[in-house]
mmCIF file of C-alpha atoms and ligand atoms in Angstrom:
data_model
loop_
_atom_site.group_PDB
_atom_site.id
_atom_site.type_symbol
_atom_site.label_atom_id
_atom_site.label_comp_id
_atom_site.label_asym_id
_atom_site.label_seq_id
_atom_site.Cartn_x
_atom_site.Cartn_y
_atom_site.Cartn_z
ATOM 1 C CA MET A 234 -14.588 3.177 228.949
ATOM 2 C CA ARG A 235 -18.130 4.542 228.602
ATOM 3 C CA LYS A 236 -19.032 5.575 225.066
ATOM 4 C CA PRO A 237 -21.149 8.736 225.131
ATOM 5 C CA LYS A 238 -24.613 8.155 223.735
ATOM 6 C CA ARG A 239 -27.115 10.617 222.293
ATOM 7 C CA ILE A 240 -28.482 12.722 225.190
ATOM 8 C CA VAL A 241 -32.127 12.182 226.053
ATOM 9 C CA ALA A 242 -33.989 14.354 228.595
ATOM 10 C CA VAL A 243 -36.543 12.766 230.901
ATOM 11 C CA GLY A 244 -37.989 15.928 232.417
ATOM 12 C CA PRO A 245 -34.976 17.633 234.003
ATOM 13 C CA VAL A 246 -32.976 14.383 234.214
ATOM 14 C CA LYS A 247 -30.526 13.711 231.382
ATOM 15 C CA LEU A 248 -29.565 10.251 230.135
ATOM 16 C CA GLY A 249 -26.578 9.587 227.897
ATOM 17 C CA GLY A 250 -23.504 11.644 227.076
ATOM 18 C CA PHE A 251 -21.316 11.740 230.148
ATOM 19 C CA HIS A 252 -24.220 12.338 232.507
ATOM 20 C CA PRO A 253 -24.160 10.253 235.674
ATOM 21 C CA ILE A 254 -25.857 6.882 235.509
ATOM 22 C CA VAL A 255 -29.398 7.481 236.692
ATOM 23 C CA VAL A 256 -31.202 5.295 239.245
ATOM 24 C CA GLN A 257 -34.826 4.452 238.633
ATOM 25 C CA SER A 258 -37.519 2.266 240.086
ATOM 26 C CA MET A 259 -41.110 1.264 239.513
ATOM 27 C CA THR A 260 -44.126 1.442 241.816
ATOM 28 C CA LYS A 261 -45.879 -1.718 242.918
ATOM 29 C CA THR A 262 -49.257 -0.098 243.616
ATOM 30 C CA LYS A 263 -52.328 -0.004 241.398
ATOM 31 C CA THR A 264 -51.655 3.262 239.609
ATOM 32 C CA HIS A 265 -55.317 4.336 239.804
ATOM 33 C CA ASP A 266 -54.979 4.233 243.616
ATOM 34 C CA VAL A 267 -53.567 7.742 243.475
ATOM 35 C CA SER A 268 -52.877 8.333 247.160
ATOM 36 C CA LYS A 269 -51.094 4.968 247.635
ATOM 37 C CA THR A 270 -49.058 5.512 244.468
ATOM 38 C CA ILE A 271 -48.041 9.027 245.494
ATOM 39 C CA ARG A 272 -47.089 7.777 248.982
ATOM 40 C CA GLN A 273 -44.887 5.077 247.459
ATOM 41 C CA ILE A 274 -43.238 7.535 245.062
ATOM 42 C CA ARG A 275 -42.493 9.913 247.926
ATOM 43 C CA ARG A 276 -40.756 7.082 249.787
ATOM 44 C CA LEU A 277 -38.750 6.433 246.620
ATOM 45 C CA GLU A 278 -37.842 10.111 246.383
ATOM 46 C CA ARG A 279 -36.596 10.077 249.972
ATOM 47 C CA ALA A 280 -34.454 7.051 249.019
ATOM 48 C CA ARG A 281 -32.963 9.221 246.203
ATOM 49 C CA CYS A 282 -34.728 7.530 243.308
ATOM 50 C CA GLU A 283 -34.290 9.755 240.257
ATOM 51 C CA ILE A 284 -36.963 8.526 237.818
ATOM 52 C CA VAL A 285 -40.107 6.549 238.644
ATOM 53 C CA ARG A 286 -42.212 4.362 236.373
ATOM 54 C CA VAL A 287 -45.808 3.341 236.895
ATOM 55 C CA ALA A 288 -47.824 0.624 235.168
ATOM 56 C CA VAL A 289 -50.659 1.945 233.013
ATOM 57 C CA VAL A 290 -52.924 -1.032 232.565
ATOM 58 C CA ASN A 291 -56.285 0.605 231.881
ATOM 59 C CA ARG A 292 -58.091 3.914 231.453
ATOM 60 C CA ASP A 293 -58.341 4.481 235.230
ATOM 61 C CA ASP A 294 -54.557 4.242 235.508
ATOM 62 C CA ALA A 295 -54.116 6.676 232.615
ATOM 63 C CA ALA A 296 -56.602 9.081 234.225
ATOM 64 C CA ALA A 297 -54.590 9.044 237.474
ATOM 65 C CA LEU A 298 -51.320 10.155 235.851
ATOM 66 C CA LYS A 299 -52.002 13.884 235.853
ATOM 67 C CA LYS A 300 -52.650 14.023 239.603
ATOM 68 C CA ILE A 301 -49.648 11.797 240.323
ATOM 69 C CA LYS A 302 -47.399 13.941 238.134
ATOM 70 C CA GLN A 303 -48.513 17.105 239.952
ATOM 71 C CA SER A 304 -47.782 15.581 243.357
ATOM 72 C CA ILE A 305 -44.219 14.300 242.894
ATOM 73 C CA GLY A 306 -40.832 15.853 242.276
ATOM 74 C CA ILE A 307 -39.108 13.282 240.046
ATOM 75 C CA PRO A 308 -39.825 12.479 236.385
ATOM 76 C CA LEU A 309 -42.754 10.129 235.785
ATOM 77 C CA VAL A 310 -42.668 7.337 233.195
ATOM 78 C CA ALA A 311 -45.756 5.479 232.000
ATOM 79 C CA ASP A 312 -45.267 1.771 231.266
ATOM 80 C CA ILE A 313 -47.615 0.553 228.562
ATOM 81 C CA HIS A 314 -48.235 -2.795 226.936
ATOM 82 C CA PHE A 315 -50.758 -3.856 224.300
ATOM 83 C CA ASP A 316 -53.010 -0.789 224.015
ATOM 84 C CA TYR A 317 -51.502 2.134 222.106
ATOM 85 C CA ARG A 318 -54.437 4.367 223.131
ATOM 86 C CA LEU A 319 -53.185 4.232 226.728
ATOM 87 C CA ALA A 320 -49.847 5.541 225.490
ATOM 88 C CA LEU A 321 -51.616 8.467 223.815
ATOM 89 C CA LYS A 322 -53.557 9.209 227.007
ATOM 90 C CA ALA A 323 -50.419 8.999 229.139
ATOM 91 C CA ILE A 324 -48.605 11.470 226.898
ATOM 92 C CA GLU A 325 -51.615 13.796 227.074
ATOM 93 C CA ALA A 326 -51.535 13.553 230.892
ATOM 94 C CA GLY A 327 -48.043 15.056 230.884
ATOM 95 C CA VAL A 328 -45.743 12.134 231.710
ATOM 96 C CA ASP A 329 -42.037 12.695 231.102
ATOM 97 C CA LYS A 330 -41.436 9.499 229.117
ATOM 98 C CA ILE A 331 -43.277 6.402 228.062
ATOM 99 C CA ARG A 332 -42.053 2.848 227.889
ATOM 100 C CA ILE A 333 -43.574 0.585 225.284
ATOM 101 C CA ASN A 334 -42.825 -2.907 224.065
ATOM 102 C CA PRO A 335 -43.273 -2.568 220.302
ATOM 103 C CA GLY A 336 -43.618 -6.368 220.151
ATOM 104 C CA ASN A 337 -47.061 -6.171 221.703
ATOM 105 C CA ILE A 338 -48.241 -2.685 220.723
ATOM 106 C CA GLY A 339 -49.214 -3.795 217.234
ATOM 107 C CA ASP A 340 -48.864 -2.463 213.711
ATOM 108 C CA ALA A 341 -46.771 0.424 212.385
ATOM 109 C CA ARG A 342 -49.828 2.729 212.268
ATOM 110 C CA LYS A 343 -50.174 2.543 216.068
ATOM 111 C CA ILE A 344 -46.462 3.143 216.613
ATOM 112 C CA ALA A 345 -46.709 6.144 214.280
ATOM 113 C CA ALA A 346 -49.579 7.594 216.321
ATOM 114 C CA ILE A 347 -47.515 7.254 219.530
ATOM 115 C CA THR A 348 -44.339 8.737 218.064
ATOM 116 C CA LYS A 349 -46.267 11.702 216.625
ATOM 117 C CA ARG A 350 -47.847 12.524 219.994
ATOM 118 C CA ALA A 351 -44.506 12.071 221.795
ATOM 119 C CA GLN A 352 -42.837 14.321 219.212
ATOM 120 C CA ASP A 353 -45.463 17.036 219.812
ATOM 121 C CA LYS A 354 -44.834 16.911 223.564
ATOM 122 C CA ASN A 355 -41.081 16.460 223.141
ATOM 123 C CA ILE A 356 -40.862 13.420 225.387
ATOM 124 C CA PRO A 357 -38.743 10.297 224.863
ATOM 125 C CA ILE A 358 -39.911 6.747 224.366
ATOM 126 C CA ARG A 359 -38.173 3.727 225.821
ATOM 127 C CA VAL A 360 -38.204 0.842 223.433
ATOM 128 C CA GLY A 361 -38.293 -2.081 225.825
ATOM 129 C CA VAL A 362 -37.655 -5.373 224.081
ATOM 130 C CA ASN A 363 -38.106 -8.564 226.114
ATOM 131 C CA SER A 364 -37.025 -12.045 225.086
ATOM 132 C CA GLY A 365 -40.468 -13.289 226.113
ATOM 133 C CA SER A 366 -42.333 -11.179 223.573
ATOM 134 C CA LEU A 367 -40.288 -11.189 220.377
ATOM 135 C CA PRO A 368 -42.171 -10.933 217.064
ATOM 136 C CA ARG A 369 -43.060 -14.256 215.440
ATOM 137 C CA THR A 370 -41.060 -13.458 212.299
ATOM 138 C CA VAL A 371 -37.910 -12.917 214.380
ATOM 139 C CA LEU A 372 -38.445 -16.138 216.308
ATOM 140 C CA MET A 373 -38.915 -18.029 213.059
ATOM 141 C CA LYS A 374 -35.625 -16.657 211.770
ATOM 142 C CA PHE A 375 -33.576 -17.305 214.925
ATOM 143 C CA LYS A 376 -35.515 -20.347 216.274
ATOM 144 C CA HIS A 377 -34.963 -19.251 219.906
ATOM 145 C CA PRO A 378 -35.126 -15.899 221.770
ATOM 146 C CA THR A 379 -31.337 -15.504 221.621
ATOM 147 C CA ALA A 380 -29.359 -12.299 222.099
ATOM 148 C CA ARG A 381 -29.152 -11.966 218.302
ATOM 149 C CA ALA A 382 -32.928 -12.291 218.057
ATOM 150 C CA ILE A 383 -33.300 -9.515 220.641
ATOM 151 C CA VAL A 384 -30.898 -7.253 218.741
ATOM 152 C CA GLU A 385 -32.718 -7.928 215.469
ATOM 153 C CA THR A 386 -36.002 -6.952 217.167
ATOM 154 C CA VAL A 387 -34.429 -3.729 218.456
ATOM 155 C CA ARG A 388 -33.148 -2.977 214.943
ATOM 156 C CA ARG A 389 -36.588 -3.471 213.416
ATOM 157 C CA CYS A 390 -38.200 -1.255 216.076
ATOM 158 C CA LEU A 391 -35.686 1.494 215.475
ATOM 159 C CA ASP A 392 -36.326 1.278 211.718
ATOM 160 C CA THR A 393 -40.015 1.877 212.402
ATOM 161 C CA PHE A 394 -39.204 4.858 214.615
ATOM 162 C CA ARG A 395 -36.780 6.203 212.007
ATOM 163 C CA ARG A 396 -39.469 6.042 209.342
ATOM 164 C CA ASN A 397 -41.471 8.324 211.650
ATOM 165 C CA ARG A 398 -38.403 10.562 212.110
ATOM 166 C CA PHE A 399 -38.428 9.854 215.833
ATOM 167 C CA TYR A 400 -35.029 9.710 217.534
ATOM 168 C CA ASN A 401 -35.825 10.624 221.141
ATOM 169 C CA ILE A 402 -35.267 7.043 222.211
ATOM 170 C CA VAL A 403 -33.928 4.974 225.104
ATOM 171 C CA ILE A 404 -33.385 1.233 224.570
ATOM 172 C CA SER A 405 -33.743 -1.683 226.924
ATOM 173 C CA ALA A 406 -33.360 -5.317 226.027
ATOM 174 C CA LYS A 407 -33.898 -8.088 228.488
ATOM 175 C CA GLY A 408 -32.856 -11.653 227.880
ATOM 176 C CA ALA A 409 -34.177 -14.721 229.668
ATOM 177 C CA ASP A 410 -31.066 -14.920 231.847
ATOM 178 C CA VAL A 411 -28.059 -12.867 232.904
ATOM 179 C CA GLY A 412 -25.772 -14.254 230.168
ATOM 180 C CA SER A 413 -28.082 -13.513 227.240
ATOM 181 C CA THR A 414 -28.940 -10.088 228.672
ATOM 182 C CA ILE A 415 -25.247 -9.183 228.851
ATOM 183 C CA GLU A 416 -24.717 -10.486 225.328
ATOM 184 C CA ALA A 417 -27.688 -8.533 223.952
ATOM 185 C CA TYR A 418 -26.711 -5.239 225.619
ATOM 186 C CA THR A 419 -23.110 -5.612 224.490
ATOM 187 C CA MET A 420 -24.229 -5.963 220.857
ATOM 188 C CA ILE A 421 -26.731 -3.116 221.159
ATOM 189 C CA ASP A 422 -24.096 -0.841 222.676
ATOM 190 C CA LYS A 423 -21.820 -1.504 219.694
ATOM 191 C CA ASN A 424 -24.539 -0.935 217.099
ATOM 192 C CA PHE A 425 -26.746 1.908 218.312
ATOM 193 C CA GLN A 426 -26.243 5.428 219.596
ATOM 194 C CA TYR A 427 -29.214 5.638 221.942
ATOM 195 C CA PRO A 428 -28.885 5.640 225.743
ATOM 196 C CA LEU A 429 -29.375 2.262 227.380
ATOM 197 C CA HIS A 430 -31.662 1.401 230.267
ATOM 198 C CA LEU A 431 -30.189 -1.635 232.024
ATOM 199 C CA GLY A 432 -32.126 -4.182 234.008
ATOM 200 C CA ILE A 433 -32.118 -7.872 234.766
ATOM 201 C CA THR A 434 -35.688 -8.941 234.373
ATOM 202 C CA GLU A 435 -37.515 -10.917 237.079
ATOM 203 C CA ALA A 436 -34.405 -10.932 239.221
ATOM 204 C CA GLY A 437 -36.168 -12.263 242.325
ATOM 205 C CA LEU A 438 -36.487 -11.574 246.058
ATOM 206 C CA PRO A 439 -34.176 -8.870 247.450
ATOM 207 C CA PHE A 440 -31.152 -10.962 248.466
ATOM 208 C CA ARG A 441 -30.860 -13.227 245.413
ATOM 209 C CA GLY A 442 -32.321 -10.625 243.062
ATOM 210 C CA GLY A 443 -29.846 -8.050 244.302
ATOM 211 C CA ILE A 444 -26.933 -10.411 243.695
ATOM 212 C CA LYS A 445 -28.195 -11.412 240.242
ATOM 213 C CA SER A 446 -28.634 -7.759 239.292
ATOM 214 C CA ALA A 447 -25.244 -6.815 240.713
ATOM 215 C CA VAL A 448 -23.594 -9.504 238.596
ATOM 216 C CA GLY A 449 -25.416 -8.640 235.364
ATOM 217 C CA LEU A 450 -25.470 -4.866 235.700
ATOM 218 C CA GLY A 451 -22.015 -4.786 237.247
ATOM 219 C CA ILE A 452 -20.414 -6.569 234.289
ATOM 220 C CA LEU A 453 -22.104 -4.220 231.810
ATOM 221 C CA LEU A 454 -21.429 -1.047 233.780
ATOM 222 C CA HIS A 455 -17.799 -2.009 234.262
ATOM 223 C CA GLN A 456 -17.464 -2.213 230.465
ATOM 224 C CA GLY A 457 -18.901 1.299 230.189
ATOM 225 C CA ILE A 458 -22.328 0.115 229.038
ATOM 226 C CA GLY A 459 -25.495 1.687 230.435
ATOM 227 C CA ASP A 460 -26.962 5.114 231.148
ATOM 228 C CA THR A 461 -29.722 4.326 233.626
ATOM 229 C CA ILE A 462 -30.411 1.281 235.788
ATOM 230 C CA ARG A 463 -33.284 -0.371 237.540
ATOM 231 C CA VAL A 464 -32.726 -3.257 239.925
ATOM 232 C CA SER A 465 -35.953 -5.261 239.636
ATOM 233 C CA LEU A 466 -36.820 -6.925 242.943
ATOM 234 C CA THR A 467 -39.863 -8.718 244.279
ATOM 235 C CA GLY A 468 -40.883 -6.478 247.183
ATOM 236 C CA ASP A 469 -40.440 -2.931 248.427
ATOM 237 C CA PRO A 470 -39.194 -0.711 245.560
ATOM 238 C CA VAL A 471 -37.110 1.347 248.007
ATOM 239 C CA LEU A 472 -34.789 -1.676 248.187
ATOM 240 C CA GLU A 473 -34.375 -1.460 244.409
ATOM 241 C CA VAL A 474 -33.007 2.060 244.796
ATOM 242 C CA VAL A 475 -30.730 1.108 247.690
ATOM 243 C CA ALA A 476 -29.363 -1.848 245.675
ATOM 244 C CA ALA A 477 -28.875 0.279 242.545
ATOM 245 C CA PHE A 478 -26.815 2.857 244.419
ATOM 246 C CA GLU A 479 -24.771 0.114 246.085
ATOM 247 C CA ILE A 480 -23.883 -1.260 242.638
ATOM 248 C CA LEU A 481 -22.934 2.208 241.369
ATOM 249 C CA HIS A 482 -20.930 2.966 244.529
ATOM 250 C CA ALA A 483 -19.066 -0.340 244.316
ATOM 251 C CA LEU A 484 -17.953 0.584 240.791
ATOM 252 C CA GLU A 485 -17.328 4.216 241.837
ATOM 253 C CA LEU A 486 -19.729 5.403 239.138
ATOM 254 C CA ARG A 487 -21.706 7.540 241.595
ATOM 255 C CA LYS A 488 -20.013 9.177 244.537
ATOM 256 C CA GLU A 489 -22.519 11.577 246.070
ATOM 257 C CA HIS A 490 -23.421 9.488 249.085
ATOM 258 C CA PRO A 491 -21.559 8.030 252.075
ATOM 259 C CA VAL A 492 -19.966 4.610 251.780
ATOM 260 C CA LEU A 493 -19.682 2.337 254.804
ATOM 261 C CA ILE A 494 -17.015 -0.317 254.878
ATOM 262 C CA SER A 495 -17.084 -2.768 257.736
ATOM 263 C CA CYS A 496 -15.011 -5.842 258.413
ATOM 264 C CA PRO A 497 -16.634 -9.282 258.210
ATOM 265 C CA MET A 498 -15.734 -10.018 261.894
ATOM 266 C CA CYS A 499 -13.852 -13.036 263.198
ATOM 267 C CA GLY A 500 -12.807 -14.574 266.495
ATOM 268 C CA ARG A 501 -10.608 -11.563 267.291
ATOM 269 C CA CYS A 502 -13.568 -9.192 267.537
ATOM 270 C CA GLU A 503 -14.518 -8.225 271.123
ATOM 271 C CA VAL A 504 -17.407 -5.833 270.526
ATOM 272 C CA ALA A 505 -20.936 -6.228 269.090
ATOM 273 C CA LEU A 506 -19.665 -5.121 265.688
ATOM 274 C CA GLU A 507 -22.725 -5.989 263.605
ATOM 275 C CA LYS A 508 -24.917 -3.826 265.840
ATOM 276 C CA ILE A 509 -22.408 -0.962 265.667
ATOM 277 C CA ALA A 510 -22.179 -1.221 261.851
ATOM 278 C CA ARG A 511 -25.976 -1.290 261.462
ATOM 279 C CA ASN A 512 -26.343 1.828 263.666
ATOM 280 C CA VAL A 513 -23.647 3.644 261.693
ATOM 281 C CA ASP A 514 -25.291 2.615 258.394
ATOM 282 C CA ARG A 515 -28.734 3.841 259.543
ATOM 283 C CA ARG A 516 -27.367 7.225 260.647
ATOM 284 C CA LEU A 517 -25.230 7.659 257.539
ATOM 285 C CA ALA A 518 -28.365 7.428 255.374
ATOM 286 C CA GLN A 519 -29.144 11.013 256.482
ATOM 287 C CA TYR A 520 -25.955 12.368 254.915
ATOM 288 C CA ASN A 521 -25.582 13.623 251.346
ATOM 289 C CA ARG A 522 -21.809 13.650 251.137
ATOM 290 C CA ASN A 523 -19.278 11.358 249.552
ATOM 291 C CA ILE A 524 -17.505 10.213 252.715
ATOM 292 C CA LYS A 525 -15.974 6.839 253.394
ATOM 293 C CA VAL A 526 -16.574 5.488 256.893
ATOM 294 C CA ALA A 527 -14.884 2.351 258.210
ATOM 295 C CA VAL A 528 -16.087 0.209 261.093
ATOM 296 C CA MET A 529 -13.411 -2.357 261.952
ATOM 297 C CA GLY A 530 -13.538 -5.129 264.529
ATOM 298 C CA CYS A 531 -10.046 -5.332 266.027
ATOM 299 C CA VAL A 532 -6.544 -4.001 266.202
ATOM 300 C CA VAL A 533 -5.096 -6.348 263.529
ATOM 301 C CA ASN A 534 -6.278 -4.495 260.419
ATOM 302 C CA GLY A 535 -8.629 -2.065 262.085
ATOM 303 C CA PRO A 536 -6.456 1.007 262.637
ATOM 304 C CA GLY A 537 -4.901 0.738 259.169
ATOM 305 C CA GLU A 538 -8.263 0.497 257.390
ATOM 306 C CA ALA A 539 -9.864 3.136 259.620
ATOM 307 C CA ARG A 540 -6.993 5.518 258.824
ATOM 308 C CA GLU A 541 -7.563 5.011 255.076
ATOM 309 C CA ALA A 542 -11.206 6.035 255.360
ATOM 310 C CA ASP A 543 -12.352 9.622 255.957
ATOM 311 C CA PHE A 544 -13.732 8.554 259.326
ATOM 312 C CA GLY A 545 -13.437 5.296 261.151
ATOM 313 C CA ILE A 546 -13.793 3.190 264.229
ATOM 314 C CA ALA A 547 -11.198 0.551 265.127
ATOM 315 C CA CYS A 548 -12.430 -1.576 268.020
ATOM 316 C CA GLY A 549 -10.564 -3.292 270.835
ATOM 317 C CA LYS A 550 -11.873 -5.081 273.917
ATOM 318 C CA HIS A 551 -15.229 -3.393 274.676
ATOM 319 C CA ARG A 552 -13.869 -0.077 273.475
ATOM 320 C CA GLY A 553 -12.535 1.552 270.351
ATOM 321 C CA ILE A 554 -10.610 4.369 268.699
ATOM 322 C CA ILE A 555 -12.206 7.088 266.559
ATOM 323 C CA PHE A 556 -10.250 8.249 263.512
ATOM 324 C CA ALA A 557 -10.764 11.246 261.219
ATOM 325 C CA LYS A 558 -8.702 11.849 258.095
ATOM 326 C CA GLY A 559 -6.109 9.337 259.238
ATOM 327 C CA LYS A 560 -5.646 10.767 262.741
ATOM 328 C CA GLU A 561 -6.530 9.023 265.974
ATOM 329 C CA LEU A 562 -8.851 11.395 267.845
ATOM 330 C CA LYS A 563 -10.240 9.643 270.890
ATOM 331 C CA ARG A 564 -10.656 6.357 272.688
ATOM 332 C CA VAL A 565 -14.158 5.615 273.961
ATOM 333 C CA ARG A 566 -16.200 2.822 275.502
ATOM 334 C CA GLU A 567 -18.156 0.490 273.174
ATOM 335 C CA SER A 568 -21.510 2.013 274.164
ATOM 336 C CA GLN A 569 -20.300 5.469 273.095
ATOM 337 C CA LEU A 570 -18.587 4.546 269.842
ATOM 338 C CA VAL A 571 -21.365 5.426 267.396
ATOM 339 C CA ASP A 572 -22.244 8.770 269.027
ATOM 340 C CA ALA A 573 -18.554 9.690 269.243
ATOM 341 C CA LEU A 574 -18.035 8.816 265.560
ATOM 342 C CA PHE A 575 -20.933 11.032 264.451
ATOM 343 C CA GLU A 576 -19.802 13.910 266.682
ATOM 344 C CA VAL A 577 -16.501 13.780 264.805
ATOM 345 C CA ILE A 578 -18.211 13.492 261.391
ATOM 346 C CA ASP A 579 -20.468 16.472 262.177
ATOM 347 C CA GLU A 580 -17.543 18.569 263.378
ATOM 348 C CA ASN A 581 -15.752 17.927 260.088
ATOM 349 C CA ILE A 582 -18.514 18.290 257.504
ATOM 350 C CA ASN A 583 -21.698 20.247 257.030
ATOM 351 C CA HIS A 584 -24.478 17.955 255.973
HETATM 352 S S1 SF4 B 166 -10.618 -6.460 261.361
HETATM 353 FE FE1 SF4 B 166 -10.132 -7.845 263.020
HETATM 354 S S2 SF4 B 166 -12.131 -8.627 263.695
HETATM 355 FE FE2 SF4 B 166 -12.418 -7.794 261.663
HETATM 356 S S3 SF4 B 166 -12.159 -9.541 260.343
HETATM 357 FE FE3 SF4 B 166 -10.203 -8.469 260.421
HETATM 358 S S4 SF4 B 166 -9.075 -9.535 262.050
HETATM 359 FE FE4 SF4 B 166 -11.233 -10.110 262.279
#
């Protein structure tokens, strides 16, 4: 059961409370390359990304934020390490949130300067604690970057923010592996009221990284922990968004988009099912409705599963049956199956 957290607004997008779990991603471009960054963010927007973060590494990146912000439709987050002056510049440029790692920003005076400017502009700060950059005093106390060491670091950061009367906060805490990340988030969820940004750091290339993220985020989300997620993958950030929605769909935490179920195929299948499923998947990406579509390979389980879905195909030998809302509608040849399915979907919904 999800415990409602304090509500934090990132532009028009709300985190916490009972708001839907928000999907975010991060650009891979040099932020000062404004046109490339905007192009990548627009691709993310088309993939339904809801918040985007950019790395602000130097003054050129900070100077690019205003133009980027003006050219996109989703909230913009500036990701800052080391130099608190970049955080001040990013806030001035009008970003909707900043992410800092207090472990490398420096002394309390610098944190105070950031919180004051964020307070003036009424934007939240994500306190992003990583096991790789815990303060020396914490490491001395705990010996290793354990989940408890991460939680202690979060607690100390929040104390600093509290001294500055700053409460517009989102927390993230990334361990060195899936187990310690789960442990750290579970403790943080119990102890603090701020919304949680979930991520499995350095997850890897899309296939393995997607699985690792699905395991880590899935366990936390299933326990009701988390308010926004990023699936970190090496490669195209659009895949991060696709993977994030797949995780949320699998847990039925977001239901706005179509879900395709397709059978794994076996020796009974007598059509090119993988090709059919891929075509259906590609065309379904254009739809903004919560519909369940089944693509099944044979008559053993096919008709039953296809009847359970809103729309479905159950295949036979080089042909198949189209179902809608549990009713068999037509029998068509294999080459016509996908078109026939979408004719039926379009007749039944407005997309
Ligand atoms: S639906 Fe048919 S083809 Fe697909 S896995 Fe099941 S038995 Fe095999």
